[in-house]
Amino acid sequence: MKITASITENISSVRHQIARYAEAAGRSPEEVLLLAVSKTQGPEQVREAFAAGQRDFGENYVQEALAKIATLPLPQIIWHFIGPIQSNKTREIAEHFDWVHSVDRIKIAERLSAQRPADKLPLNVCVQVNLSNEDSKSGFALAEVESACANISRLSNLRLRGLMAIPAPCEDYEQQRRVFRSLAELLHSLQSIHPTLDTLSIGMSGDFDAAIAEGSTIVRVGSAIFGARS
Ligand SMILES: *Cc1c(COP(=O)(O)O)cnc(C)c1O
């Protein structure tokens, strides 16, 4: 009996699932980007995923990510920062990443824009939204997102791309879809004001089927690719 599949096999199987869920929702599989969440994984694991054709990687911890990025001088990799952001880490994030999904305060957005190197394209950012309204979770409340987008869209070295959320874990598929739908509807209502908004960063290993059904354009998948984190 085979106990563990390889990273290569897992990527292939996740890609097939993405395609299946997209088609079931009447969407094209190309509309959904697979972001491989490589937090806690070493450079070898990233290399194996890269060899399997994976190009977008997500990291949560700045120091861990910088060490990995330095060990892997592969210009084809697109690095996404998806973790909580402390203000004293914004410079390193602005210098080394292509995307930030976890902008949860205007002050953080202002620092990222001010610290983005002049020779780089604007940093792609998503506004993190707290869908569960738990005090412990970071992110803007739904009612604050419109003004956050207005403020961020004025920052010249950022490109406002979308909304991101990490809903409280939930086993029920219909409930997962309801929560994701509230974010998708908010995105649609903001797209007429902010034409650069084209990204819905929702869905992890346990709920990316529901997220794709509700319009996810980036699924952030860790354990289904790299195995359970210890
Ligand atoms: C860890 C993490 C993921 C991936 O979670 P899995 O359940 O392992 O797929 C996605 N998004 C964020 C923000 C994370 O921190």
Coordinates of C-alpha atoms and ligand atoms in Angstrom, one line a residue:
M1 CA 0.0 0.0 0.0
K2 CA 1.2 3.4 -0.9
I3 CA 1.3 5.6 2.2
T4 CA 2.4 9.0 0.9
A5 CA 2.2 10.4 -2.5
S6 CA 5.0 12.6 -3.8
I7 CA 4.7 16.4 -4.2
T8 CA 4.7 15.8 -8.0
E9 CA 1.8 13.4 -7.7
N10 CA -0.1 15.7 -5.3
I11 CA 0.3 18.7 -7.6
S12 CA -1.0 16.8 -10.5
S13 CA -4.0 15.6 -8.5
V14 CA -4.8 19.1 -7.1
R15 CA -4.6 20.5 -10.7
H16 CA -7.1 17.9 -11.9
Q17 CA -9.4 18.6 -9.0
I18 CA -9.2 22.4 -9.8
A19 CA -10.1 21.7 -13.4
R20 CA -13.0 19.4 -12.4
Y21 CA -14.4 21.9 -9.9
A22 CA -14.0 24.8 -12.4
E23 CA -15.8 22.9 -15.1
A24 CA -18.6 21.9 -12.8
A25 CA -19.1 25.6 -12.1
G26 CA -19.1 26.5 -15.8
R27 CA -15.7 28.1 -15.5
S28 CA -12.5 27.7 -17.4
P29 CA -9.7 25.9 -15.3
E30 CA -7.3 28.7 -16.5
E31 CA -9.3 31.2 -14.4
V32 CA -8.1 29.5 -11.2
L33 CA -4.4 29.9 -10.2
L34 CA -2.9 27.3 -7.9
L35 CA -0.8 29.0 -5.2
A36 CA 1.4 26.3 -3.5
V37 CA 1.7 27.3 0.2
S38 CA 5.3 26.3 1.0
K39 CA 5.4 27.6 4.6
T40 CA 7.5 25.3 6.9
Q41 CA 8.7 23.4 3.7
G42 CA 12.4 23.5 2.8
P43 CA 14.0 24.6 -0.5
E44 CA 14.0 20.9 -1.7
Q45 CA 10.3 20.7 -1.5
V46 CA 9.9 24.0 -3.4
R47 CA 12.4 22.6 -6.0
E48 CA 10.4 19.5 -6.5
A49 CA 7.1 21.5 -6.9
F50 CA 9.0 23.8 -9.4
A51 CA 10.1 20.8 -11.4
A52 CA 6.5 19.7 -11.6
G53 CA 5.7 23.0 -13.2
Q54 CA 4.5 25.0 -10.2
R55 CA 5.5 28.7 -10.4
D56 CA 3.5 30.5 -7.7
F57 CA 4.5 29.9 -4.0
G58 CA 2.9 31.4 -0.9
E59 CA 4.9 32.1 2.3
N60 CA 3.7 33.2 5.8
Y61 CA 6.9 34.0 7.7
V62 CA 9.3 36.7 6.5
Q63 CA 12.6 35.3 7.8
E64 CA 11.8 31.8 6.7
A65 CA 10.8 33.0 3.2
L66 CA 13.8 35.2 2.7
A67 CA 16.2 32.3 3.5
K68 CA 14.3 30.2 1.0
I69 CA 14.2 32.8 -1.7
A70 CA 18.0 33.3 -1.4
T71 CA 18.6 29.6 -1.7
L72 CA 16.4 29.4 -4.8
P73 CA 17.5 31.9 -7.4
L74 CA 14.8 30.9 -9.8
P75 CA 13.5 34.1 -11.4
Q76 CA 10.5 32.3 -12.8
I77 CA 9.1 31.8 -9.3
I78 CA 6.4 34.3 -8.3
W79 CA 6.4 34.8 -4.5
H80 CA 3.2 35.6 -2.6
F81 CA 3.2 36.8 1.0
I82 CA 0.1 35.5 2.7
G83 CA 0.9 35.7 6.5
P84 CA 0.3 38.3 9.2
I85 CA 2.4 41.4 8.6
Q86 CA 4.3 43.3 11.3
S87 CA 5.2 46.9 10.4
N88 CA 8.9 46.3 10.9
K89 CA 8.8 43.6 8.2
T90 CA 7.2 45.6 5.4
R91 CA 10.4 46.6 3.8
E92 CA 11.6 43.1 3.2
I93 CA 8.2 42.1 1.9
A94 CA 8.1 45.1 -0.5
E95 CA 11.6 44.2 -1.7
H96 CA 11.2 40.4 -2.2
F97 CA 7.6 39.6 -3.0
D98 CA 5.4 40.0 -6.1
W99 CA 2.1 39.7 -4.3
V100 CA 0.8 40.4 -0.8
H101 CA -2.6 38.8 0.1
S102 CA -2.8 39.8 3.7
V103 CA -3.0 43.6 3.8
D104 CA -5.1 44.2 6.9
R105 CA -4.3 47.8 7.9
I106 CA -3.9 51.0 5.8
K107 CA -0.7 51.7 7.6
I108 CA 0.8 48.5 6.3
A109 CA -0.3 49.4 2.7
E110 CA 1.3 52.8 3.0
R111 CA 4.5 51.3 4.2
L112 CA 4.6 48.7 1.4
S113 CA 4.0 51.4 -1.2
A114 CA 6.7 53.7 0.2
Q115 CA 9.2 50.8 0.5
R116 CA 8.5 49.2 -2.9
P117 CA 11.8 49.5 -4.9
A118 CA 11.5 52.0 -7.8
D119 CA 12.9 49.5 -10.3
K120 CA 10.1 47.0 -9.6
L121 CA 6.6 46.8 -10.9
P122 CA 3.9 47.9 -8.5
L123 CA 3.3 45.3 -5.7
N124 CA 0.1 43.3 -6.3
V125 CA -2.1 43.4 -3.2
C126 CA -5.2 41.9 -1.9
V127 CA -7.2 43.3 1.0
Q128 CA -7.7 40.7 3.7
V129 CA -11.3 40.5 4.9
N130 CA -12.4 39.1 8.2
L131 CA -15.5 37.1 7.2
S132 CA -16.1 35.5 10.6
N133 CA -16.0 38.8 12.5
E134 CA -13.9 37.1 15.2
D135 CA -11.8 39.6 17.1
S136 CA -8.9 37.1 17.0
K137 CA -8.8 37.0 13.2
S138 CA -7.0 39.7 11.3
G139 CA -8.6 41.6 8.4
F140 CA -11.0 44.4 7.6
A141 CA -14.6 44.0 8.5
L142 CA -16.9 43.7 5.5
A143 CA -18.2 47.2 6.1
E144 CA -14.7 48.7 6.1
V145 CA -13.5 47.1 2.8
E146 CA -14.9 49.8 0.5
S147 CA -13.0 52.6 2.2
A148 CA -9.9 50.5 2.5
C149 CA -9.9 49.9 -1.3
A150 CA -10.4 53.6 -1.9
N151 CA -7.3 54.4 0.2
I152 CA -5.1 51.6 -1.2
S153 CA -6.0 52.5 -4.8
R154 CA -4.4 55.9 -4.3
L155 CA -1.0 54.4 -3.3
S156 CA 1.2 54.6 -6.4
N157 CA 3.5 51.6 -5.9
L158 CA 0.7 49.2 -5.1
R159 CA -1.8 47.6 -7.6
L160 CA -5.1 46.8 -5.9
R161 CA -5.9 43.3 -7.2
G162 CA -8.5 41.7 -5.0
L163 CA -9.9 40.4 -1.8
M164 CA -8.6 37.6 0.4
A165 CA -10.2 35.7 3.3
I166 CA -9.5 32.8 5.6
P167 CA -12.9 31.8 7.0
A168 CA -13.2 29.9 10.2
P169 CA -12.8 26.1 9.4
C170 CA -16.2 24.6 8.7
E171 CA -17.1 21.1 7.4
D172 CA -20.4 21.9 5.8
Y173 CA -20.0 22.6 2.0
E174 CA -23.1 24.8 1.7
Q175 CA -22.0 26.9 4.7
Q176 CA -18.5 27.2 3.1
R177 CA -20.2 28.4 -0.1
R178 CA -22.4 31.0 1.7
V179 CA -19.4 32.5 3.4
F180 CA -17.3 32.7 0.2
R181 CA -20.3 34.1 -1.7
S182 CA -20.5 37.1 0.6
L183 CA -16.9 38.0 -0.4
A184 CA -17.5 37.3 -4.1
E185 CA -20.5 39.7 -4.0
L186 CA -18.5 42.4 -2.3
L187 CA -15.7 42.0 -5.0
H188 CA -18.3 42.3 -7.8
S189 CA -19.8 45.5 -6.2
L190 CA -16.3 47.1 -6.0
Q191 CA -15.2 46.2 -9.5
S192 CA -17.1 49.0 -11.1
I193 CA -15.2 51.5 -8.9
H194 CA -11.8 49.8 -9.1
P195 CA -11.2 48.1 -12.5
T196 CA -7.9 46.6 -11.4
L197 CA -9.8 44.3 -9.0
D198 CA -9.7 40.9 -10.7
T199 CA -8.7 38.5 -7.8
L200 CA -10.6 36.5 -5.3
S201 CA -8.0 34.7 -3.1
I202 CA -10.1 32.1 -1.3
G203 CA -9.9 28.3 -0.8
M204 CA -7.4 26.1 1.0
S205 CA -6.9 22.3 1.1
G206 CA -10.1 21.7 2.9
D207 CA -12.5 24.0 1.0
F208 CA -11.1 24.9 -2.4
D209 CA -14.0 23.1 -4.1
A210 CA -16.6 25.5 -2.5
A211 CA -14.3 28.5 -3.2
I212 CA -14.0 27.6 -6.9
A213 CA -17.8 27.2 -7.1
E214 CA -18.1 30.8 -5.8
G215 CA -15.5 32.3 -8.1
S216 CA -12.1 31.9 -6.5
T217 CA -9.3 33.0 -8.9
I218 CA -6.4 32.0 -6.5
V219 CA -6.6 28.9 -4.3
R220 CA -3.9 28.7 -1.6
V221 CA -3.1 25.1 -1.1
G222 CA -0.5 23.8 1.4
S223 CA -1.1 20.4 3.0
A224 CA -2.8 18.8 -0.1
I225 CA 0.5 19.4 -1.9
F226 CA 3.2 19.0 0.7
G227 CA 1.5 16.8 3.3
A228 CA 0.4 17.7 6.8
R229 CA 2.5 20.2 8.6
S230 CA 4.0 18.9 11.8
Ligands
LIG1 C1 -1.3 27.7 5.7 C2 -2.2 28.6 4.9 C3 -2.8 28.1 3.7 C4 -2.8 26.7 3.3 O1 -3.5 25.8 4.2 P1 -3.7 24.3 3.9 O2 -4.9 24.0 4.7 O3 -2.5 23.6 4.3 O4 -4.0 24.2 2.4 C5 -3.6 29.0 3.0 N1 -3.7 30.3 3.3 C6 -3.1 30.8 4.4 C7 -3.2 32.3 4.7 C8 -2.3 30.0 5.2 O5 -1.7 30.5 6.3

